[in-house]
Amino acid sequence: MTLTGAPLVVILAVVAVGCFALVVAGWPRPSRRGAAMGVRAAQVLVLNVLVVALFGTLLNDQYLFYASWSDLLGARSTQVQEHHGGSQQDVAGATVAGPGLADIVEPVTLPALPDPGVRLQTYTVRDRASGSTGQVLVYLPVGYDPTSRRTYPVIEGLHGFPGHPRSFVNLNFLSAADQLTAEHRLAPSIFVMPMIDTPPSLDTECVDGPPGQPQTDTWLSTVVPDWVVRHFRAQTARTSWAAVGYSYGAWCAASLAMRHTDVFGGAIVLQGYFRPDFSTAYDPLTPESKAGYDLVHLARTAPPPTAMWVLTSHEDPLSYATTSQFLAAARKPLDVTAVVLAHGGHRTAVFTPYVPTALGWLGRTLPGFHA
């Protein structure tokens, strides 16, 4: 039984009412006066404990101080690791709907690299449908040779807001991946780091707006992956693609992986959130279309076969509220590994020490990233 939800509340309420009825009825009635007083004292004590537990559970359901039993029992720990939902097998063996990337025809000869022999390449990619362009940085694995037929898994790296692909590069994602690859704990991978929003000052929350407004969801889930397959030796199986992000980019990564399961098999969500968090300046969604981006509801009602590694903190005002709801809602075949920290606000110094752990999880979990 989960810590949150109606079943625990109902059970506590029923038991509390039953205990109260016994106290009022004066049952049982021991023959000795001393024994009777002891029984009444025990009943009153149990009743008070039940009432406190009941109201504590109701408050936790409303405010989600603790997402699970392990979170509650580890309240004195600096961090708690949890698992929710299904398994690696549920994700790897799933058949999903959608075109995916397998039907994209890879050119026999790939376009030349802008800077041959350099691992970090810079591109300007145009979305033909919308006419917008965005910068995309690509970090190639050691020994990458465009003339070779060897293919690589792909990590789509998503920066925070406000931010830029270079923000992702400046953190420890690439160095951690290189270290894990050298240790044979992560397959050599192509890192693709797109500019999320165009213009960069617009917080789109990675959604598709109405016609004439930014189509950021399509940009990240369709345009960029299609461009990658046509320009690099990239694998096309969904279990060879993962979205990795922090803060705003972590929300985008979670949304991409859960809503586009034909492209992405998993995501790393570092201090992200699970419902769009629009500013007052831009909110292109109607209540009906916004419901399609509610990942907490999706996890509860139609969980996808997606593997996710999630980091949050009780002291993170942006991440914890919806992350705790998401963890409580996660169901099979959604496979979620989470680390819940007791302390630490919403900043890079909190999540960067966990980047190697998260990428190591990716190397163990999705088949395309096995070393």
Short mmCIF file of C-alpha atoms in Angstrom, two decimals:
data_model
loop_
_atom_site.label_atom_id
_atom_site.label_comp_id
_atom_site.label_asym_id
_atom_site.label_seq_id
_atom_site.Cartn_x
_atom_site.Cartn_y
_atom_site.Cartn_z
CA MET A 1 0.00 0.00 0.00
CA THR A 2 1.36 3.41 -0.97
CA LEU A 3 1.85 6.26 1.48
CA THR A 4 -0.33 8.57 -0.60
CA GLY A 5 -3.81 8.02 -1.93
CA ALA A 6 -7.27 7.11 -0.65
CA PRO A 7 -6.75 3.49 0.54
CA LEU A 8 -4.49 4.38 3.48
CA VAL A 9 -6.78 7.25 4.51
CA VAL A 10 -9.85 5.00 4.42
CA ILE A 11 -8.18 2.25 6.46
CA LEU A 12 -6.95 4.68 9.13
CA ALA A 13 -10.38 6.33 9.32
CA VAL A 14 -12.21 3.00 9.69
CA VAL A 15 -9.83 1.73 12.38
CA ALA A 16 -10.02 5.08 14.25
CA VAL A 17 -13.83 5.04 14.22
CA GLY A 18 -13.82 1.41 15.40
CA CYS A 19 -11.44 2.23 18.24
CA PHE A 20 -13.59 5.22 19.24
CA ALA A 21 -16.69 3.01 19.30
CA LEU A 22 -14.94 0.56 21.63
CA VAL A 23 -13.99 3.39 23.99
CA VAL A 24 -17.56 4.73 24.08
CA ALA A 25 -19.04 1.26 24.57
CA GLY A 26 -16.59 0.52 27.36
CA TRP A 27 -15.64 -2.81 25.80
CA PRO A 28 -13.90 -5.01 26.76
CA ARG A 29 -14.84 -4.95 30.47
CA PRO A 30 -12.15 -6.60 32.59
CA SER A 31 -13.36 -7.81 36.00
CA ARG A 32 -10.61 -6.08 37.94
CA ARG A 33 -10.70 -2.28 38.29
CA GLY A 34 -6.96 -1.87 37.73
CA ALA A 35 -7.06 -3.92 34.54
CA ALA A 36 -10.05 -1.92 33.26
CA MET A 37 -8.22 1.37 33.72
CA GLY A 38 -5.19 -0.03 31.90
CA VAL A 39 -7.35 -1.15 28.95
CA ARG A 40 -9.06 2.26 28.72
CA ALA A 41 -5.73 4.07 28.83
CA ALA A 42 -4.34 1.87 26.06
CA GLN A 43 -7.46 2.40 23.93
CA VAL A 44 -7.31 6.17 24.32
CA LEU A 45 -3.60 6.15 23.46
CA VAL A 46 -4.18 4.04 20.34
CA LEU A 47 -7.09 6.27 19.32
CA ASN A 48 -4.95 9.39 19.60
CA VAL A 49 -2.17 7.78 17.57
CA LEU A 50 -4.69 6.80 14.89
CA VAL A 51 -6.18 10.30 14.75
CA VAL A 52 -2.73 11.89 14.46
CA ALA A 53 -1.75 9.37 11.76
CA LEU A 54 -5.01 10.02 9.88
CA PHE A 55 -4.60 13.80 9.84
CA GLY A 56 -0.90 13.44 9.06
CA THR A 57 -1.80 11.28 6.06
CA LEU A 58 -4.41 13.78 4.89
CA LEU A 59 -1.91 16.63 5.15
CA ASN A 60 0.73 14.58 3.33
CA ASP A 61 -1.77 13.83 0.55
CA GLN A 62 -2.39 17.55 0.16
CA TYR A 63 1.16 18.88 0.51
CA LEU A 64 3.24 15.77 -0.30
CA PHE A 65 5.89 16.19 2.37
CA TYR A 66 6.92 12.58 1.64
CA ALA A 67 6.34 10.78 -1.64
CA SER A 68 6.63 7.19 -0.42
CA TRP A 69 7.24 4.95 2.59
CA SER A 70 10.97 4.86 1.84
CA ASP A 71 11.02 8.66 1.68
CA LEU A 72 9.25 8.83 5.06
CA LEU A 73 11.38 6.17 6.72
CA GLY A 74 14.53 7.86 5.42
CA ALA A 75 13.51 11.27 6.74
CA ARG A 76 16.68 11.48 8.84
CA SER A 77 18.93 10.46 5.94
CA THR A 78 20.71 12.92 3.69
CA GLN A 79 19.28 11.08 0.68
CA VAL A 80 16.91 8.24 -0.12
CA GLN A 81 16.98 6.10 -3.27
CA GLU A 82 13.66 4.76 -4.47
CA HIS A 83 12.28 2.64 -7.27
CA HIS A 84 8.77 2.94 -8.66
CA GLY A 85 6.86 1.20 -11.42
CA GLY A 86 8.20 -1.49 -13.71
CA SER A 87 11.59 -2.83 -14.74
CA GLN A 88 14.25 -2.56 -17.42
CA GLN A 89 12.64 -5.53 -19.16
CA ASP A 90 9.30 -3.71 -19.35
CA VAL A 91 11.02 -0.86 -21.17
CA ALA A 92 13.37 -2.80 -23.43
CA GLY A 93 10.77 -5.35 -24.52
CA ALA A 94 7.91 -2.92 -25.16
CA THR A 95 6.29 -2.37 -28.52
CA VAL A 96 5.23 1.25 -28.94
CA ALA A 97 3.11 3.11 -31.46
CA GLY A 98 4.54 5.79 -33.70
CA PRO A 99 6.91 6.11 -36.63
CA GLY A 100 10.11 6.41 -34.60
CA LEU A 101 13.36 6.92 -36.49
CA ALA A 102 13.79 3.59 -38.25
CA ASP A 103 12.14 4.78 -41.47
CA ILE A 104 14.50 7.71 -41.95
CA VAL A 105 16.80 6.99 -44.87
CA GLU A 106 20.37 7.60 -43.79
CA PRO A 107 22.48 8.98 -46.66
CA VAL A 108 25.23 6.74 -47.95
CA THR A 109 27.66 9.63 -47.63
CA LEU A 110 27.10 11.93 -44.68
CA PRO A 111 27.50 15.71 -44.92
CA ALA A 112 30.99 16.88 -44.04
CA LEU A 113 31.70 17.98 -40.50
CA PRO A 114 32.14 21.75 -40.10
CA ASP A 115 35.35 21.16 -38.12
CA PRO A 116 36.85 17.78 -39.11
CA GLY A 117 38.83 16.15 -36.33
CA VAL A 118 37.15 18.24 -33.60
CA ARG A 119 34.82 16.51 -31.19
CA LEU A 120 32.55 19.52 -30.50
CA GLN A 121 30.76 20.63 -33.67
CA THR A 122 28.51 23.69 -34.07
CA TYR A 123 25.52 23.82 -36.42
CA THR A 124 22.62 26.07 -37.27
CA VAL A 125 19.62 23.85 -37.97
CA ARG A 126 16.51 25.05 -39.77
CA ASP A 127 13.03 23.75 -39.09
CA ARG A 128 11.49 23.76 -42.56
CA ALA A 129 7.92 23.57 -41.26
CA SER A 130 8.14 26.63 -39.01
CA GLY A 131 10.98 28.43 -40.76
CA SER A 132 12.80 28.99 -37.46
CA THR A 133 16.44 28.12 -36.86
CA GLY A 134 18.35 27.13 -33.77
CA GLN A 135 21.92 26.40 -32.83
CA VAL A 136 22.77 22.76 -32.17
CA LEU A 137 26.04 21.62 -30.60
CA VAL A 138 27.17 18.04 -31.21
CA TYR A 139 29.82 16.29 -29.13
CA LEU A 140 31.20 13.27 -30.94
CA PRO A 141 32.62 10.16 -29.25
CA VAL A 142 36.34 9.44 -29.32
CA GLY A 143 37.31 7.90 -32.66
CA TYR A 144 34.13 8.95 -34.46
CA ASP A 145 34.60 8.47 -38.21
CA PRO A 146 31.79 9.58 -40.55
CA THR A 147 33.13 7.25 -43.25
CA SER A 148 32.76 4.23 -40.98
CA ARG A 149 29.50 2.30 -40.76
CA ARG A 150 29.69 2.10 -36.96
CA THR A 151 26.66 3.70 -35.33
CA TYR A 152 26.25 5.25 -31.87
CA PRO A 153 23.48 5.86 -29.34
CA VAL A 154 22.34 9.45 -28.90
CA ILE A 155 21.86 11.62 -25.83
CA GLU A 156 19.82 14.77 -26.37
CA GLY A 157 21.13 17.24 -23.77
CA LEU A 158 18.77 20.01 -22.68
CA HIS A 159 19.85 23.16 -20.85
CA GLY A 160 18.02 25.24 -18.27
CA PHE A 161 16.17 28.54 -18.66
CA PRO A 162 17.41 31.05 -19.38
CA GLY A 163 20.19 29.16 -21.05
CA HIS A 164 22.01 28.04 -24.16
CA PRO A 165 23.50 24.76 -25.42
CA ARG A 166 26.86 26.05 -24.23
CA SER A 167 25.44 26.03 -20.68
CA PHE A 168 25.08 22.26 -20.94
CA VAL A 169 28.63 21.94 -22.29
CA ASN A 170 30.07 24.04 -19.46
CA LEU A 171 28.77 21.62 -16.81
CA ASN A 172 30.18 18.14 -16.18
CA PHE A 173 27.96 16.06 -18.49
CA LEU A 174 30.51 15.58 -21.27
CA SER A 175 33.49 14.95 -18.98
CA ALA A 176 31.46 12.46 -16.93
CA ALA A 177 30.39 10.64 -20.10
CA ASP A 178 34.01 10.47 -21.30
CA GLN A 179 35.10 9.03 -17.96
CA LEU A 180 32.33 6.41 -17.91
CA THR A 181 33.07 5.48 -21.51
CA ALA A 182 36.76 5.01 -20.71
CA GLU A 183 35.73 2.75 -17.80
CA HIS A 184 33.40 0.76 -20.11
CA ARG A 185 30.36 1.75 -18.07
CA LEU A 186 28.69 3.70 -20.88
CA ALA A 187 28.74 3.06 -24.60
CA PRO A 188 30.44 5.75 -26.71
CA SER A 189 27.59 8.15 -27.45
CA ILE A 190 26.75 11.19 -29.55
CA PHE A 191 25.68 14.17 -27.42
CA VAL A 192 23.28 16.49 -29.24
CA MET A 193 22.61 19.80 -27.48
CA PRO A 194 20.01 21.98 -29.22
CA MET A 195 18.91 25.48 -28.42
CA ILE A 196 15.53 24.80 -26.87
CA ASP A 197 13.69 28.05 -27.46
CA THR A 198 13.75 30.50 -30.35
CA PRO A 199 13.98 33.28 -29.41
CA PRO A 200 16.02 32.23 -26.36
CA SER A 201 14.15 34.71 -24.14
CA LEU A 202 10.81 32.94 -24.66
CA ASP A 203 9.92 30.27 -22.11
CA THR A 204 7.86 27.85 -24.22
CA GLU A 205 7.95 25.03 -21.64
CA CYS A 206 8.83 22.76 -24.58
CA VAL A 207 5.26 22.58 -25.84
CA ASP A 208 3.70 23.10 -29.24
CA GLY A 209 1.68 26.29 -29.35
CA PRO A 210 -1.17 27.03 -31.78
CA PRO A 211 -0.35 27.65 -35.47
CA GLY A 212 1.95 30.61 -35.81
CA GLN A 213 3.49 30.10 -32.37
CA PRO A 214 6.64 28.12 -31.47
CA GLN A 215 6.46 24.37 -32.00
CA THR A 216 9.15 23.48 -29.47
CA ASP A 217 7.89 19.98 -28.72
CA THR A 218 8.07 19.08 -32.42
CA TRP A 219 11.46 20.77 -32.75
CA LEU A 220 12.99 18.60 -30.01
CA SER A 221 11.11 15.34 -30.67
CA THR A 222 11.02 15.29 -34.48
CA VAL A 223 13.11 17.94 -36.25
CA VAL A 224 16.32 17.51 -34.25
CA PRO A 225 16.25 13.66 -34.17
CA ASP A 226 15.53 13.54 -37.92
CA TRP A 227 18.41 15.92 -38.57
CA VAL A 228 20.75 13.85 -36.38
CA VAL A 229 20.05 10.60 -38.23
CA ARG A 230 20.66 12.34 -41.58
CA HIS A 231 23.96 13.88 -40.46
CA PHE A 232 25.63 11.36 -38.14
CA ARG A 233 26.14 7.63 -37.69
CA ALA A 234 23.33 7.40 -35.18
CA GLN A 235 21.41 4.36 -34.02
CA THR A 236 17.66 4.61 -34.52
CA ALA A 237 16.19 2.19 -31.95
CA ARG A 238 14.25 3.93 -29.16
CA THR A 239 16.41 2.19 -26.56
CA SER A 240 19.41 3.98 -28.09
CA TRP A 241 18.00 7.46 -27.51
CA ALA A 242 17.74 9.28 -24.18
CA ALA A 243 16.88 12.84 -23.18
CA VAL A 244 19.00 14.33 -20.39
CA GLY A 245 18.32 17.70 -18.80
CA TYR A 246 18.53 19.86 -15.72
CA SER A 247 15.90 22.23 -14.29
CA TYR A 248 13.80 23.50 -17.22
CA GLY A 249 15.66 21.14 -19.54
CA ALA A 250 14.83 18.27 -17.16
CA TRP A 251 11.11 19.00 -17.53
CA CYS A 252 11.61 19.01 -21.30
CA ALA A 253 13.52 15.70 -21.11
CA ALA A 254 10.76 14.07 -19.05
CA SER A 255 8.09 15.31 -21.44
CA LEU A 256 9.97 14.11 -24.52
CA ALA A 257 10.65 10.65 -23.11
CA MET A 258 7.16 10.03 -21.78
CA ARG A 259 5.22 11.51 -24.69
CA HIS A 260 7.41 10.36 -27.61
CA THR A 261 8.19 6.78 -26.70
CA ASP A 262 8.79 5.83 -30.34
CA VAL A 263 11.91 8.07 -30.34
CA PHE A 264 13.16 8.08 -26.73
CA GLY A 265 13.53 5.09 -24.45
CA GLY A 266 14.50 7.01 -21.34
CA ALA A 267 15.36 10.26 -19.62
CA ILE A 268 17.54 11.69 -16.86
CA VAL A 269 15.62 14.36 -14.95
CA LEU A 270 17.83 16.49 -12.69
CA GLN A 271 15.75 18.79 -10.49
CA GLY A 272 13.02 19.04 -13.08
CA TYR A 273 9.25 19.10 -12.72
CA PHE A 274 6.35 17.18 -14.20
CA ARG A 275 3.79 19.78 -15.26
CA PRO A 276 4.52 22.84 -17.43
CA ASP A 277 5.42 25.93 -15.40
CA PHE A 278 4.48 28.84 -17.65
CA SER A 279 5.30 32.43 -16.90
CA THR A 280 2.60 35.09 -16.95
CA ALA A 281 4.03 36.38 -20.25
CA TYR A 282 3.43 33.26 -22.33
CA ASP A 283 0.99 30.38 -21.95
CA PRO A 284 -0.14 29.03 -25.33
CA LEU A 285 -2.18 26.08 -24.06
CA THR A 286 -5.86 25.72 -23.38
CA PRO A 287 -6.89 23.71 -20.30
CA GLU A 288 -7.62 20.79 -22.61
CA SER A 289 -4.26 20.85 -24.40
CA LYS A 290 -2.40 21.50 -21.14
CA ALA A 291 -3.78 18.21 -19.79
CA GLY A 292 -1.78 16.39 -22.47
CA TYR A 293 1.43 17.67 -20.87
CA ASP A 294 0.48 16.61 -17.32
CA LEU A 295 3.05 13.89 -16.72
CA VAL A 296 1.73 13.11 -13.24
CA HIS A 297 -1.66 12.25 -14.73
CA LEU A 298 0.03 10.28 -17.53
CA ALA A 299 2.09 8.27 -15.04
CA ARG A 300 -1.07 7.37 -13.13
CA THR A 301 -3.48 6.64 -15.97
CA ALA A 302 -1.42 5.58 -19.00
CA PRO A 303 2.20 4.98 -17.91
CA PRO A 304 4.50 4.59 -20.91
CA PRO A 305 7.33 2.03 -21.18
CA THR A 306 9.97 4.62 -20.33
CA ALA A 307 13.03 4.39 -18.06
CA MET A 308 13.74 7.46 -15.94
CA TRP A 309 16.38 8.51 -13.42
CA VAL A 310 15.10 11.39 -11.29
CA LEU A 311 16.79 13.68 -8.77
CA THR A 312 14.92 16.05 -6.48
CA SER A 313 15.30 17.66 -3.06
CA HIS A 314 12.87 18.45 -0.27
CA GLU A 315 14.27 21.98 -0.25
CA ASP A 316 13.84 22.52 -4.00
CA PRO A 317 10.80 24.82 -4.41
CA LEU A 318 10.54 24.23 -8.15
CA SER A 319 11.16 20.50 -8.39
CA TYR A 320 9.90 18.71 -5.33
CA ALA A 321 6.14 19.32 -5.42
CA THR A 322 5.36 17.75 -8.80
CA THR A 323 8.23 15.24 -8.58
CA SER A 324 6.81 13.80 -5.37
CA GLN A 325 3.40 13.57 -7.01
CA PHE A 326 4.97 11.88 -10.02
CA LEU A 327 6.80 9.31 -7.89
CA ALA A 328 3.61 8.51 -6.00
CA ALA A 329 1.73 8.06 -9.28
CA ALA A 330 4.30 6.03 -11.25
CA ARG A 331 3.04 2.63 -12.40
CA LYS A 332 4.37 -0.24 -14.49
CA PRO A 333 5.63 -0.28 -17.27
CA LEU A 334 7.08 3.14 -16.41
CA ASP A 335 10.41 2.38 -14.69
CA VAL A 336 11.57 5.15 -12.33
CA THR A 337 14.70 5.28 -10.21
CA ALA A 338 14.76 8.33 -7.94
CA VAL A 339 17.15 9.95 -5.52
CA VAL A 340 15.42 12.27 -3.03
CA LEU A 341 17.74 14.60 -1.14
CA ALA A 342 16.93 15.99 2.28
CA HIS A 343 18.72 19.27 1.61
CA GLY A 344 19.74 21.43 -1.32
CA GLY A 345 17.94 24.14 -3.23
CA HIS A 346 17.50 24.59 -6.95
CA ARG A 347 21.03 25.14 -8.25
CA THR A 348 23.73 23.44 -10.29
CA ALA A 349 25.89 22.65 -7.26
CA VAL A 350 23.18 20.28 -6.03
CA PHE A 351 22.79 18.12 -9.14
CA THR A 352 26.26 18.11 -10.73
CA PRO A 353 27.72 15.57 -8.24
CA TYR A 354 25.01 13.14 -9.37
CA VAL A 355 25.63 13.43 -13.11
CA PRO A 356 28.12 10.48 -13.21
CA THR A 357 25.67 8.32 -11.23
CA ALA A 358 22.83 9.19 -13.57
CA LEU A 359 24.84 8.49 -16.72
CA GLY A 360 26.09 5.25 -15.18
CA TRP A 361 22.44 4.27 -14.65
CA LEU A 362 21.79 4.99 -18.33
CA GLY A 363 24.67 2.69 -19.30
CA ARG A 364 23.14 -0.13 -17.25
CA THR A 365 19.51 0.41 -18.18
CA LEU A 366 18.90 1.10 -21.88
CA PRO A 367 20.37 -1.60 -24.17
CA GLY A 368 21.74 0.92 -26.69
CA PHE A 369 23.94 2.47 -24.00
CA HIS A 370 25.43 -0.78 -22.66
CA ALA A 371 29.22 -0.62 -22.94
#
